[in-house]
Amino acid sequence: MKNLPWREFFALVISIGVVGLGLGATIPLTALTLDQRGAGTHVIGIVTAISALGILASAPFVTGWVARFGPRRMMIASVWVAALTTALMQVTDNIYAWSVLRFLFGGVMGVLFTLGEAWVNRIAPDNSRGRVVAIYATSFTLFQLTGPALVAAAQGKIAYSFAACGLLFLGALPGLALLNGDNPAADEEEEEHSRWQSVLPKMPMILLGAAFFALFDTLILSFLPVYAMRQGIVMELALLSATVVLVGDTVLQFAMGWLADHFGRWRVHVACGIAVCLLLPLLPLAARHPWLWWTVLVVLGAAAGAIYMLALVACGERFSGGALTTASALVNVGWGAASAGGPLLTGALMQNVGINALPGVLFGGCAIFLLSAAWEAWRERKAAKA
């Protein structure tokens, strides 16, 4: 990691971390406020899904915007829009206005995630990419986890909570100002390779890995406490279960990145998928034994989180320049689609089929990821023989 530009790296990590802090505070604050105003859970779900739709809507345009305005300017503009749309939620309680604001908010979050992921891959040395991306992902998760705690601590103490959340985003601006804003013009050949039609066929394993973790993250936060209570775990411990999964995701990512740097990204990526598929069927049994329950959740969080982190590493291995930005945008398309559709499908299945539809859906998603890895390996062997 000696060749890493540490100043730029830390500026990027802190900037995106502050964005994660604002995001982690805004999501529960929105849900809590809607609940206090008497909105049903279906309304909360729709408003949440609208943010994911915003990510999907902005993704096709990110590469073009970056080519025209440069990545740093786009990130700075996105931070300002995130701050403004969040603060404006303070001045109205109209659900349609909130929907528009959350759509715009999701769009600029998609821009920030895409450019942050592309940027960290651009500056990461090849021989330590796993560890560098792991530090980036871990830092974002830690900041995001702090957001709900901040809302809980400030509840009832701050009169203008949405305005305060908007100001949180502006804390990312000093770090963004330190980033290298150079954006050399791409030639026609690079622009051709940067189109999504050229990039998408090269990244099925990447895209499905990111989509799986988006599904995992959304379902664990939404349904794991309910699943745990239905399995007989007391409410206080059931509510803690999702946090334990996120702790496993956070604290073990650097170790996963180190393994990828030393034993190969593809091998570790596949091993994590296999681990998830082995652990998910254990959940009903583990719920009867507290020591096994917490152990499974920690390891499950680490393995699932590494699937996403290593998908980002794979983007940096395979793409550069505008193609890297396009690949990162497609990763966020997969994230948005899984986040929007996964809870709707899983909620319906849990209602009609049974509570074990939760691990069943996650098992299916991870199995599809592993199939894409097998297909990718077969395709590469076939190309090598040709």
mmCIF file of C-alpha atoms in Angstrom:
data_model
loop_
_atom_site.group_PDB
_atom_site.id
_atom_site.type_symbol
_atom_site.label_atom_id
_atom_site.label_comp_id
_atom_site.label_asym_id
_atom_site.label_seq_id
_atom_site.Cartn_x
_atom_site.Cartn_y
_atom_site.Cartn_z
ATOM 1 C CA MET A 1 0.000 0.000 0.000
ATOM 2 C CA LYS A 2 3.075 2.257 -0.200
ATOM 3 C CA ASN A 3 2.054 3.648 -3.590
ATOM 4 C CA LEU A 4 -1.400 4.730 -2.421
ATOM 5 C CA PRO A 5 -1.906 8.537 -2.519
ATOM 6 C CA TRP A 6 -2.867 8.703 1.150
ATOM 7 C CA ARG A 7 -3.961 12.334 1.243
ATOM 8 C CA GLU A 8 -6.417 11.850 -1.612
ATOM 9 C CA PHE A 9 -7.542 8.512 -0.195
ATOM 10 C CA PHE A 10 -8.311 9.885 3.255
ATOM 11 C CA ALA A 11 -10.062 12.918 1.761
ATOM 12 C CA LEU A 12 -12.268 10.569 -0.277
ATOM 13 C CA VAL A 13 -12.943 8.217 2.644
ATOM 14 C CA ILE A 14 -13.919 11.043 5.007
ATOM 15 C CA SER A 15 -16.062 12.774 2.385
ATOM 16 C CA ILE A 16 -18.019 9.647 1.454
ATOM 17 C CA GLY A 17 -18.150 8.707 5.137
ATOM 18 C CA VAL A 18 -19.866 11.997 5.970
ATOM 19 C CA VAL A 19 -22.337 11.293 3.154
ATOM 20 C CA GLY A 20 -22.960 7.905 4.782
ATOM 21 C CA LEU A 21 -23.532 9.611 8.127
ATOM 22 C CA GLY A 22 -26.152 11.891 6.595
ATOM 23 C CA LEU A 23 -27.760 8.974 4.781
ATOM 24 C CA GLY A 24 -27.808 6.841 7.931
ATOM 25 C CA ALA A 25 -29.531 9.650 9.815
ATOM 26 C CA THR A 26 -31.990 10.637 7.093
ATOM 27 C CA ILE A 27 -33.486 7.190 6.400
ATOM 28 C CA PRO A 28 -34.695 6.418 9.965
ATOM 29 C CA LEU A 29 -35.679 10.055 10.529
ATOM 30 C CA THR A 30 -37.925 9.927 7.460
ATOM 31 C CA ALA A 31 -39.554 6.662 8.554
ATOM 32 C CA LEU A 32 -39.993 7.858 12.142
ATOM 33 C CA THR A 33 -41.538 11.165 11.094
ATOM 34 C CA LEU A 34 -43.980 9.504 8.716
ATOM 35 C CA ASP A 35 -44.969 7.044 11.439
ATOM 36 C CA GLN A 36 -45.552 9.863 13.943
ATOM 37 C CA ARG A 37 -47.773 11.621 11.390
ATOM 38 C CA GLY A 38 -49.945 8.525 11.096
ATOM 39 C CA ALA A 39 -48.744 7.252 7.709
ATOM 40 C CA GLY A 40 -49.055 3.510 7.243
ATOM 41 C CA THR A 41 -46.127 1.177 6.758
ATOM 42 C CA HIS A 42 -47.052 0.895 3.080
ATOM 43 C CA VAL A 43 -46.487 4.653 2.695
ATOM 44 C CA ILE A 44 -43.124 4.392 4.450
ATOM 45 C CA GLY A 45 -42.194 1.532 2.126
ATOM 46 C CA ILE A 46 -43.187 3.483 -0.973
ATOM 47 C CA VAL A 47 -41.200 6.570 0.055
ATOM 48 C CA THR A 48 -38.184 4.352 0.775
ATOM 49 C CA ALA A 49 -38.505 2.614 -2.593
ATOM 50 C CA ILE A 50 -38.701 5.984 -4.382
ATOM 51 C CA SER A 51 -35.129 6.752 -3.274
ATOM 52 C CA ALA A 52 -33.992 3.490 -4.872
ATOM 53 C CA LEU A 53 -35.813 4.483 -8.066
ATOM 54 C CA GLY A 54 -33.858 7.745 -8.022
ATOM 55 C CA ILE A 55 -30.616 5.745 -8.027
ATOM 56 C CA LEU A 56 -31.851 3.794 -11.037
ATOM 57 C CA ALA A 57 -32.909 6.960 -12.867
ATOM 58 C CA SER A 58 -29.563 8.762 -12.509
ATOM 59 C CA ALA A 59 -27.323 5.786 -13.360
ATOM 60 C CA PRO A 60 -27.527 6.022 -17.197
ATOM 61 C CA PHE A 61 -26.389 9.646 -17.155
ATOM 62 C CA VAL A 62 -23.443 9.553 -14.730
ATOM 63 C CA THR A 63 -20.723 8.729 -17.272
ATOM 64 C CA GLY A 64 -21.846 11.554 -19.576
ATOM 65 C CA TRP A 65 -22.085 14.050 -16.732
ATOM 66 C CA VAL A 66 -18.600 13.161 -15.559
ATOM 67 C CA ALA A 67 -17.188 13.528 -19.062
ATOM 68 C CA ARG A 68 -18.721 16.994 -19.302
ATOM 69 C CA PHE A 69 -18.262 18.433 -15.801
ATOM 70 C CA GLY A 70 -15.587 16.271 -14.157
ATOM 71 C CA PRO A 71 -15.988 13.869 -11.212
ATOM 72 C CA ARG A 72 -15.160 16.315 -8.409
ATOM 73 C CA ARG A 73 -17.634 18.946 -9.607
ATOM 74 C CA MET A 74 -20.333 16.301 -9.935
ATOM 75 C CA MET A 75 -19.700 15.068 -6.397
ATOM 76 C CA ILE A 76 -19.760 18.581 -4.956
ATOM 77 C CA ALA A 77 -22.983 19.401 -6.813
ATOM 78 C CA SER A 78 -24.527 16.136 -5.604
ATOM 79 C CA VAL A 79 -23.677 16.947 -1.978
ATOM 80 C CA TRP A 80 -25.393 20.330 -2.308
ATOM 81 C CA VAL A 81 -28.515 18.720 -3.822
ATOM 82 C CA ALA A 82 -28.572 16.070 -1.065
ATOM 83 C CA ALA A 83 -28.343 18.784 1.591
ATOM 84 C CA LEU A 84 -31.037 20.921 -0.047
ATOM 85 C CA THR A 85 -33.553 18.131 -0.675
ATOM 86 C CA THR A 86 -33.159 16.889 2.899
ATOM 87 C CA ALA A 87 -33.533 20.367 4.406
ATOM 88 C CA LEU A 88 -36.637 21.094 2.289
ATOM 89 C CA MET A 89 -38.403 18.162 3.959
ATOM 90 C CA GLN A 90 -38.499 20.423 7.020
ATOM 91 C CA VAL A 91 -40.830 22.949 5.385
ATOM 92 C CA THR A 92 -43.569 20.634 4.091
ATOM 93 C CA ASP A 93 -45.422 17.515 5.168
ATOM 94 C CA ASN A 94 -47.003 16.919 1.759
ATOM 95 C CA ILE A 95 -46.340 13.291 0.862
ATOM 96 C CA TYR A 96 -46.108 14.044 -2.865
ATOM 97 C CA ALA A 97 -43.513 16.754 -2.266
ATOM 98 C CA TRP A 98 -41.583 14.346 -0.059
ATOM 99 C CA SER A 99 -41.705 11.738 -2.819
ATOM 100 C CA VAL A 100 -40.180 14.176 -5.326
ATOM 101 C CA LEU A 101 -37.505 15.218 -2.822
ATOM 102 C CA ARG A 102 -36.623 11.607 -1.995
ATOM 103 C CA PHE A 103 -36.430 10.769 -5.711
ATOM 104 C CA LEU A 104 -33.943 13.603 -6.266
ATOM 105 C CA PHE A 105 -32.084 12.560 -3.114
ATOM 106 C CA GLY A 106 -31.770 8.983 -4.360
ATOM 107 C CA GLY A 107 -30.516 10.231 -7.718
ATOM 108 C CA VAL A 108 -27.632 12.213 -6.248
ATOM 109 C CA MET A 109 -26.819 9.396 -3.806
ATOM 110 C CA GLY A 110 -26.410 7.174 -6.863
ATOM 111 C CA VAL A 111 -24.007 9.718 -8.387
ATOM 112 C CA LEU A 112 -21.964 9.921 -5.181
ATOM 113 C CA PHE A 113 -21.753 6.148 -4.735
ATOM 114 C CA THR A 114 -20.807 5.604 -8.377
ATOM 115 C CA LEU A 115 -18.060 8.224 -8.391
ATOM 116 C CA GLY A 116 -16.748 7.315 -4.940
ATOM 117 C CA GLU A 117 -16.411 3.651 -5.889
ATOM 118 C CA ALA A 118 -14.794 4.490 -9.225
ATOM 119 C CA TRP A 119 -12.412 6.967 -7.559
ATOM 120 C CA VAL A 120 -11.156 4.575 -4.897
ATOM 121 C CA ASN A 121 -10.538 1.941 -7.568
ATOM 122 C CA ARG A 122 -8.688 4.454 -9.729
ATOM 123 C CA ILE A 123 -6.194 5.372 -7.004
ATOM 124 C CA ALA A 124 -5.805 1.880 -5.472
ATOM 125 C CA PRO A 125 -2.554 0.016 -6.343
ATOM 126 C CA ASP A 126 -3.214 -3.327 -8.019
ATOM 127 C CA ASN A 127 -1.377 -5.368 -5.378
ATOM 128 C CA SER A 128 -3.408 -3.930 -2.483
ATOM 129 C CA ARG A 129 -6.743 -3.140 -4.112
ATOM 130 C CA GLY A 130 -8.639 -5.510 -1.823
ATOM 131 C CA ARG A 131 -7.398 -3.851 1.360
ATOM 132 C CA VAL A 132 -7.852 -0.309 0.011
ATOM 133 C CA VAL A 133 -11.443 -0.933 -1.100
ATOM 134 C CA ALA A 134 -12.116 -2.743 2.198
ATOM 135 C CA ILE A 135 -11.010 0.315 4.202
ATOM 136 C CA TYR A 136 -13.241 2.507 2.040
ATOM 137 C CA ALA A 137 -16.276 0.206 2.452
ATOM 138 C CA THR A 138 -15.695 -0.266 6.188
ATOM 139 C CA SER A 139 -15.411 3.460 6.814
ATOM 140 C CA PHE A 140 -18.643 4.151 4.937
ATOM 141 C CA THR A 141 -20.476 1.457 6.917
ATOM 142 C CA LEU A 142 -19.181 2.776 10.251
ATOM 143 C CA PHE A 143 -20.327 6.300 9.436
ATOM 144 C CA GLN A 144 -23.691 5.028 8.224
ATOM 145 C CA LEU A 145 -24.192 2.978 11.399
ATOM 146 C CA THR A 146 -23.607 6.137 13.437
ATOM 147 C CA GLY A 147 -26.506 7.910 11.701
ATOM 148 C CA PRO A 148 -29.392 6.104 13.463
ATOM 149 C CA ALA A 149 -27.641 6.525 16.827
ATOM 150 C CA LEU A 150 -27.356 10.247 16.111
ATOM 151 C CA VAL A 151 -31.094 10.442 15.398
ATOM 152 C CA ALA A 152 -31.875 8.563 18.611
ATOM 153 C CA ALA A 153 -29.644 10.870 20.667
ATOM 154 C CA ALA A 154 -31.091 14.037 19.102
ATOM 155 C CA GLN A 155 -34.732 12.938 19.151
ATOM 156 C CA GLY A 156 -36.803 15.653 20.839
ATOM 157 C CA LYS A 157 -33.766 17.885 21.374
ATOM 158 C CA ILE A 158 -33.458 19.483 17.912
ATOM 159 C CA ALA A 159 -36.394 21.473 16.568
ATOM 160 C CA TYR A 160 -35.372 21.382 12.897
ATOM 161 C CA SER A 161 -34.161 17.815 12.481
ATOM 162 C CA PHE A 162 -34.289 17.608 8.676
ATOM 163 C CA ALA A 163 -32.453 20.912 8.337
ATOM 164 C CA ALA A 164 -29.795 19.554 10.703
ATOM 165 C CA CYS A 165 -29.471 16.385 8.591
ATOM 166 C CA GLY A 166 -29.081 18.554 5.512
ATOM 167 C CA LEU A 167 -26.198 20.386 7.151
ATOM 168 C CA LEU A 168 -24.501 17.037 7.859
ATOM 169 C CA PHE A 169 -24.018 16.460 4.146
ATOM 170 C CA LEU A 170 -22.195 19.771 3.747
ATOM 171 C CA GLY A 171 -19.482 18.364 6.018
ATOM 172 C CA ALA A 172 -18.291 16.381 2.984
ATOM 173 C CA LEU A 173 -17.353 19.511 1.016
ATOM 174 C CA PRO A 174 -13.903 20.232 2.566
ATOM 175 C CA GLY A 175 -12.688 16.716 1.794
ATOM 176 C CA LEU A 176 -14.033 16.845 -1.760
ATOM 177 C CA ALA A 177 -12.178 20.123 -2.305
ATOM 178 C CA LEU A 178 -8.893 18.269 -1.647
ATOM 179 C CA LEU A 179 -9.473 15.706 -4.393
ATOM 180 C CA ASN A 180 -7.676 15.919 -7.698
ATOM 181 C CA GLY A 181 -10.293 17.259 -10.078
ATOM 182 C CA ASP A 182 -8.420 16.526 -13.306
ATOM 183 C CA ASN A 183 -10.625 14.912 -15.917
ATOM 184 C CA PRO A 184 -8.725 14.381 -19.185
ATOM 185 C CA ALA A 185 -10.942 14.219 -22.239
ATOM 186 C CA ALA A 186 -11.638 10.721 -23.470
ATOM 187 C CA ASP A 187 -10.944 9.833 -27.097
ATOM 188 C CA GLU A 188 -13.592 8.276 -29.317
ATOM 189 C CA GLU A 189 -12.305 4.734 -28.727
ATOM 190 C CA GLU A 190 -12.514 5.129 -24.955
ATOM 191 C CA GLU A 191 -16.019 6.589 -25.208
ATOM 192 C CA GLU A 192 -17.050 3.543 -27.254
ATOM 193 C CA HIS A 193 -15.698 1.198 -24.565
ATOM 194 C CA SER A 194 -17.420 3.267 -21.869
ATOM 195 C CA ARG A 195 -20.939 2.631 -23.135
ATOM 196 C CA TRP A 196 -22.993 0.324 -20.964
ATOM 197 C CA GLN A 197 -23.610 -2.002 -23.905
ATOM 198 C CA SER A 198 -19.856 -2.672 -24.020
ATOM 199 C CA VAL A 199 -19.329 -2.853 -20.259
ATOM 200 C CA LEU A 200 -22.325 -4.922 -19.110
ATOM 201 C CA PRO A 201 -21.379 -8.225 -20.828
ATOM 202 C CA LYS A 202 -18.030 -8.174 -18.980
ATOM 203 C CA MET A 203 -19.482 -7.922 -15.474
ATOM 204 C CA PRO A 204 -22.304 -10.424 -14.744
ATOM 205 C CA MET A 205 -20.556 -11.729 -11.612
ATOM 206 C CA ILE A 206 -19.858 -8.181 -10.436
ATOM 207 C CA LEU A 207 -23.413 -7.008 -11.027
ATOM 208 C CA LEU A 208 -25.065 -10.043 -9.434
ATOM 209 C CA GLY A 209 -22.719 -9.874 -6.432
ATOM 210 C CA ALA A 210 -23.641 -6.251 -5.812
ATOM 211 C CA ALA A 211 -27.344 -6.972 -6.330
ATOM 212 C CA PHE A 212 -27.192 -9.883 -3.884
ATOM 213 C CA PHE A 213 -25.672 -7.756 -1.149
ATOM 214 C CA ALA A 214 -28.228 -4.995 -1.753
ATOM 215 C CA LEU A 215 -30.938 -7.630 -1.321
ATOM 216 C CA PHE A 216 -29.212 -9.007 1.772
ATOM 217 C CA ASP A 217 -28.698 -5.584 3.347
ATOM 218 C CA THR A 218 -32.285 -4.459 2.749
ATOM 219 C CA LEU A 219 -33.907 -7.711 3.892
ATOM 220 C CA ILE A 220 -31.748 -8.111 6.988
ATOM 221 C CA LEU A 221 -32.527 -4.579 8.156
ATOM 222 C CA SER A 222 -36.221 -4.926 7.330
ATOM 223 C CA PHE A 223 -37.148 -8.500 8.222
ATOM 224 C CA LEU A 224 -34.479 -10.181 10.389
ATOM 225 C CA PRO A 225 -35.895 -8.815 13.687
ATOM 226 C CA VAL A 226 -39.353 -10.127 12.713
ATOM 227 C CA TYR A 227 -37.852 -13.466 11.667
ATOM 228 C CA ALA A 228 -35.979 -13.748 14.967
ATOM 229 C CA MET A 229 -39.100 -13.024 17.041
ATOM 230 C CA ARG A 230 -41.109 -15.607 15.067
ATOM 231 C CA GLN A 231 -38.364 -18.108 15.906
ATOM 232 C CA GLY A 232 -38.893 -17.438 19.612
ATOM 233 C CA ILE A 233 -36.128 -14.916 20.315
ATOM 234 C CA VAL A 234 -37.163 -12.140 22.721
ATOM 235 C CA MET A 235 -37.813 -8.738 21.159
ATOM 236 C CA GLU A 236 -34.771 -6.940 22.607
ATOM 237 C CA LEU A 237 -32.363 -9.557 21.227
ATOM 238 C CA ALA A 238 -34.291 -9.812 17.958
ATOM 239 C CA LEU A 239 -33.843 -6.096 17.367
ATOM 240 C CA LEU A 240 -30.121 -6.492 18.095
ATOM 241 C CA SER A 241 -29.760 -9.233 15.470
ATOM 242 C CA ALA A 242 -29.549 -6.905 12.443
ATOM 243 C CA THR A 243 -26.916 -4.821 14.223
ATOM 244 C CA VAL A 244 -24.801 -7.933 14.869
ATOM 245 C CA VAL A 245 -24.920 -8.792 11.144
ATOM 246 C CA LEU A 246 -23.715 -5.269 10.298
ATOM 247 C CA VAL A 247 -20.945 -5.561 12.899
ATOM 248 C CA GLY A 248 -19.704 -8.721 11.198
ATOM 249 C CA ASP A 249 -19.833 -6.918 7.861
ATOM 250 C CA THR A 250 -17.862 -3.974 9.243
ATOM 251 C CA VAL A 251 -15.100 -5.471 11.367
ATOM 252 C CA LEU A 252 -14.005 -8.290 9.040
ATOM 253 C CA GLN A 253 -13.872 -6.508 5.667
ATOM 254 C CA PHE A 254 -10.174 -5.637 5.891
ATOM 255 C CA ALA A 255 -9.376 -9.284 6.601
ATOM 256 C CA MET A 256 -11.385 -10.276 3.525
ATOM 257 C CA GLY A 257 -9.534 -7.680 1.445
ATOM 258 C CA TRP A 258 -6.194 -9.023 2.699
ATOM 259 C CA LEU A 259 -7.207 -12.559 1.722
ATOM 260 C CA ALA A 260 -8.215 -11.342 -1.746
ATOM 261 C CA ASP A 261 -4.854 -9.583 -2.232
ATOM 262 C CA HIS A 262 -2.900 -12.687 -1.203
ATOM 263 C CA PHE A 263 -4.980 -15.603 -2.549
ATOM 264 C CA GLY A 264 -6.828 -14.037 -5.469
ATOM 265 C CA ARG A 265 -10.047 -12.051 -5.606
ATOM 266 C CA TRP A 266 -12.076 -14.673 -7.529
ATOM 267 C CA ARG A 267 -11.288 -17.482 -5.081
ATOM 268 C CA VAL A 268 -12.205 -15.435 -2.011
ATOM 269 C CA HIS A 269 -15.289 -14.065 -3.776
ATOM 270 C CA VAL A 270 -16.586 -17.565 -4.509
ATOM 271 C CA ALA A 271 -15.652 -18.827 -1.026
ATOM 272 C CA CYS A 272 -17.766 -16.049 0.518
ATOM 273 C CA GLY A 273 -20.730 -17.032 -1.670
ATOM 274 C CA ILE A 274 -20.400 -20.671 -0.627
ATOM 275 C CA ALA A 275 -20.179 -19.644 3.037
ATOM 276 C CA VAL A 276 -23.400 -17.627 2.760
ATOM 277 C CA CYS A 277 -25.225 -20.553 1.130
ATOM 278 C CA LEU A 278 -24.037 -22.894 3.902
ATOM 279 C CA LEU A 279 -24.949 -20.522 6.730
ATOM 280 C CA LEU A 280 -28.454 -19.453 5.656
ATOM 281 C CA PRO A 281 -30.064 -22.909 6.125
ATOM 282 C CA LEU A 282 -28.655 -22.955 9.668
ATOM 283 C CA LEU A 283 -30.741 -19.961 10.792
ATOM 284 C CA PRO A 284 -33.805 -21.928 12.037
ATOM 285 C CA LEU A 285 -31.546 -24.274 14.037
ATOM 286 C CA ALA A 286 -29.301 -21.468 15.272
ATOM 287 C CA ALA A 287 -32.286 -19.546 16.650
ATOM 288 C CA ARG A 288 -32.655 -22.239 19.338
ATOM 289 C CA HIS A 289 -29.054 -21.829 20.541
ATOM 290 C CA PRO A 290 -27.979 -18.254 21.389
ATOM 291 C CA TRP A 291 -24.222 -18.875 20.987
ATOM 292 C CA LEU A 292 -24.789 -20.388 17.532
ATOM 293 C CA TRP A 293 -27.237 -17.629 16.521
ATOM 294 C CA TRP A 294 -24.788 -14.798 17.199
ATOM 295 C CA THR A 295 -21.872 -16.696 15.647
ATOM 296 C CA VAL A 296 -23.799 -17.408 12.447
ATOM 297 C CA LEU A 297 -24.942 -13.784 12.178
ATOM 298 C CA VAL A 298 -21.415 -12.363 12.546
ATOM 299 C CA VAL A 299 -19.907 -14.720 9.954
ATOM 300 C CA LEU A 300 -22.903 -14.300 7.649
ATOM 301 C CA GLY A 301 -22.515 -10.510 7.758
ATOM 302 C CA ALA A 302 -18.788 -10.752 7.019
ATOM 303 C CA ALA A 303 -19.219 -13.111 4.069
ATOM 304 C CA ALA A 304 -22.145 -11.231 2.527
ATOM 305 C CA GLY A 305 -20.431 -7.863 2.949
ATOM 306 C CA ALA A 306 -17.289 -9.230 1.305
ATOM 307 C CA ILE A 307 -19.309 -10.287 -1.754
ATOM 308 C CA TYR A 308 -20.146 -6.620 -2.346
ATOM 309 C CA MET A 309 -16.705 -5.292 -1.441
ATOM 310 C CA LEU A 310 -15.013 -7.756 -3.789
ATOM 311 C CA ALA A 311 -17.441 -6.826 -6.564
ATOM 312 C CA LEU A 312 -16.035 -3.298 -6.276
ATOM 313 C CA VAL A 313 -12.500 -4.716 -6.353
ATOM 314 C CA ALA A 314 -13.376 -6.643 -9.516
ATOM 315 C CA CYS A 315 -14.541 -3.389 -11.153
ATOM 316 C CA GLY A 316 -11.086 -1.900 -10.592
ATOM 317 C CA GLU A 317 -9.388 -5.034 -11.908
ATOM 318 C CA ARG A 318 -11.310 -5.078 -15.168
ATOM 319 C CA PHE A 319 -12.066 -1.477 -16.053
ATOM 320 C CA SER A 320 -10.408 1.917 -16.159
ATOM 321 C CA GLY A 321 -11.268 5.464 -17.238
ATOM 322 C CA GLY A 322 -14.822 6.035 -18.406
ATOM 323 C CA ALA A 323 -15.525 2.292 -18.479
ATOM 324 C CA LEU A 324 -14.821 2.144 -14.723
ATOM 325 C CA THR A 325 -17.364 4.905 -14.090
ATOM 326 C CA THR A 326 -19.904 3.092 -16.247
ATOM 327 C CA ALA A 327 -19.257 -0.187 -14.420
ATOM 328 C CA SER A 328 -19.701 1.533 -11.052
ATOM 329 C CA ALA A 329 -22.961 3.064 -12.304
ATOM 330 C CA LEU A 330 -24.202 -0.388 -13.356
ATOM 331 C CA VAL A 331 -23.311 -1.723 -9.898
ATOM 332 C CA ASN A 332 -25.589 0.931 -8.432
ATOM 333 C CA VAL A 333 -28.323 0.016 -10.916
ATOM 334 C CA GLY A 334 -28.173 -3.518 -9.541
ATOM 335 C CA TRP A 335 -28.232 -2.135 -6.007
ATOM 336 C CA GLY A 336 -31.250 0.069 -6.693
ATOM 337 C CA ALA A 337 -33.224 -2.670 -8.438
ATOM 338 C CA ALA A 338 -32.607 -5.227 -5.671
ATOM 339 C CA SER A 339 -33.343 -2.695 -2.924
ATOM 340 C CA ALA A 340 -36.613 -1.646 -4.548
ATOM 341 C CA GLY A 341 -37.958 -5.054 -5.556
ATOM 342 C CA GLY A 342 -36.492 -7.408 -2.956
ATOM 343 C CA PRO A 343 -38.567 -6.332 0.067
ATOM 344 C CA LEU A 344 -41.816 -6.408 -1.938
ATOM 345 C CA LEU A 345 -41.221 -9.992 -3.112
ATOM 346 C CA THR A 346 -39.893 -11.250 0.217
ATOM 347 C CA GLY A 347 -42.646 -9.626 2.272
ATOM 348 C CA ALA A 348 -45.294 -11.275 0.109
ATOM 349 C CA LEU A 349 -43.586 -14.689 0.316
ATOM 350 C CA MET A 350 -43.167 -14.469 4.092
ATOM 351 C CA GLN A 351 -46.854 -13.641 4.396
ATOM 352 C CA ASN A 352 -48.075 -16.469 2.149
ATOM 353 C CA VAL A 353 -45.416 -19.183 2.333
ATOM 354 C CA GLY A 354 -43.924 -18.768 5.797
ATOM 355 C CA ILE A 355 -41.238 -17.010 7.783
ATOM 356 C CA ASN A 356 -38.446 -19.149 6.313
ATOM 357 C CA ALA A 357 -38.999 -17.451 2.965
ATOM 358 C CA LEU A 358 -36.458 -14.899 4.246
ATOM 359 C CA PRO A 359 -33.411 -17.223 4.226
ATOM 360 C CA GLY A 360 -34.900 -18.922 1.163
ATOM 361 C CA VAL A 361 -34.900 -15.739 -0.940
ATOM 362 C CA LEU A 362 -31.389 -14.854 0.224
ATOM 363 C CA PHE A 363 -30.162 -18.384 -0.564
ATOM 364 C CA GLY A 364 -31.622 -18.106 -4.061
ATOM 365 C CA GLY A 365 -29.962 -14.730 -4.642
ATOM 366 C CA CYS A 366 -26.553 -16.012 -3.515
ATOM 367 C CA ALA A 367 -26.925 -19.193 -5.573
ATOM 368 C CA ILE A 368 -27.498 -17.067 -8.684
ATOM 369 C CA PHE A 369 -24.319 -15.160 -7.852
ATOM 370 C CA LEU A 370 -22.368 -18.432 -7.614
ATOM 371 C CA LEU A 371 -23.806 -19.613 -10.933
ATOM 372 C CA SER A 372 -22.573 -16.396 -12.541
ATOM 373 C CA ALA A 373 -19.104 -17.072 -11.098
ATOM 374 C CA ALA A 374 -19.113 -20.599 -12.541
ATOM 375 C CA TRP A 375 -20.255 -19.299 -15.925
ATOM 376 C CA GLU A 376 -17.536 -16.638 -15.876
ATOM 377 C CA ALA A 377 -14.852 -19.243 -15.097
ATOM 378 C CA TRP A 378 -16.145 -21.492 -17.917
ATOM 379 C CA ARG A 379 -16.143 -18.581 -20.363
ATOM 380 C CA GLU A 380 -12.558 -17.662 -19.478
ATOM 381 C CA ARG A 381 -11.350 -21.247 -19.890
ATOM 382 C CA LYS A 382 -13.094 -21.451 -23.259
ATOM 383 C CA ALA A 383 -11.472 -18.171 -24.369
ATOM 384 C CA ALA A 384 -8.035 -19.407 -23.253
ATOM 385 C CA LYS A 385 -8.363 -22.543 -25.394
ATOM 386 C CA ALA A 386 -9.484 -20.603 -28.464
#
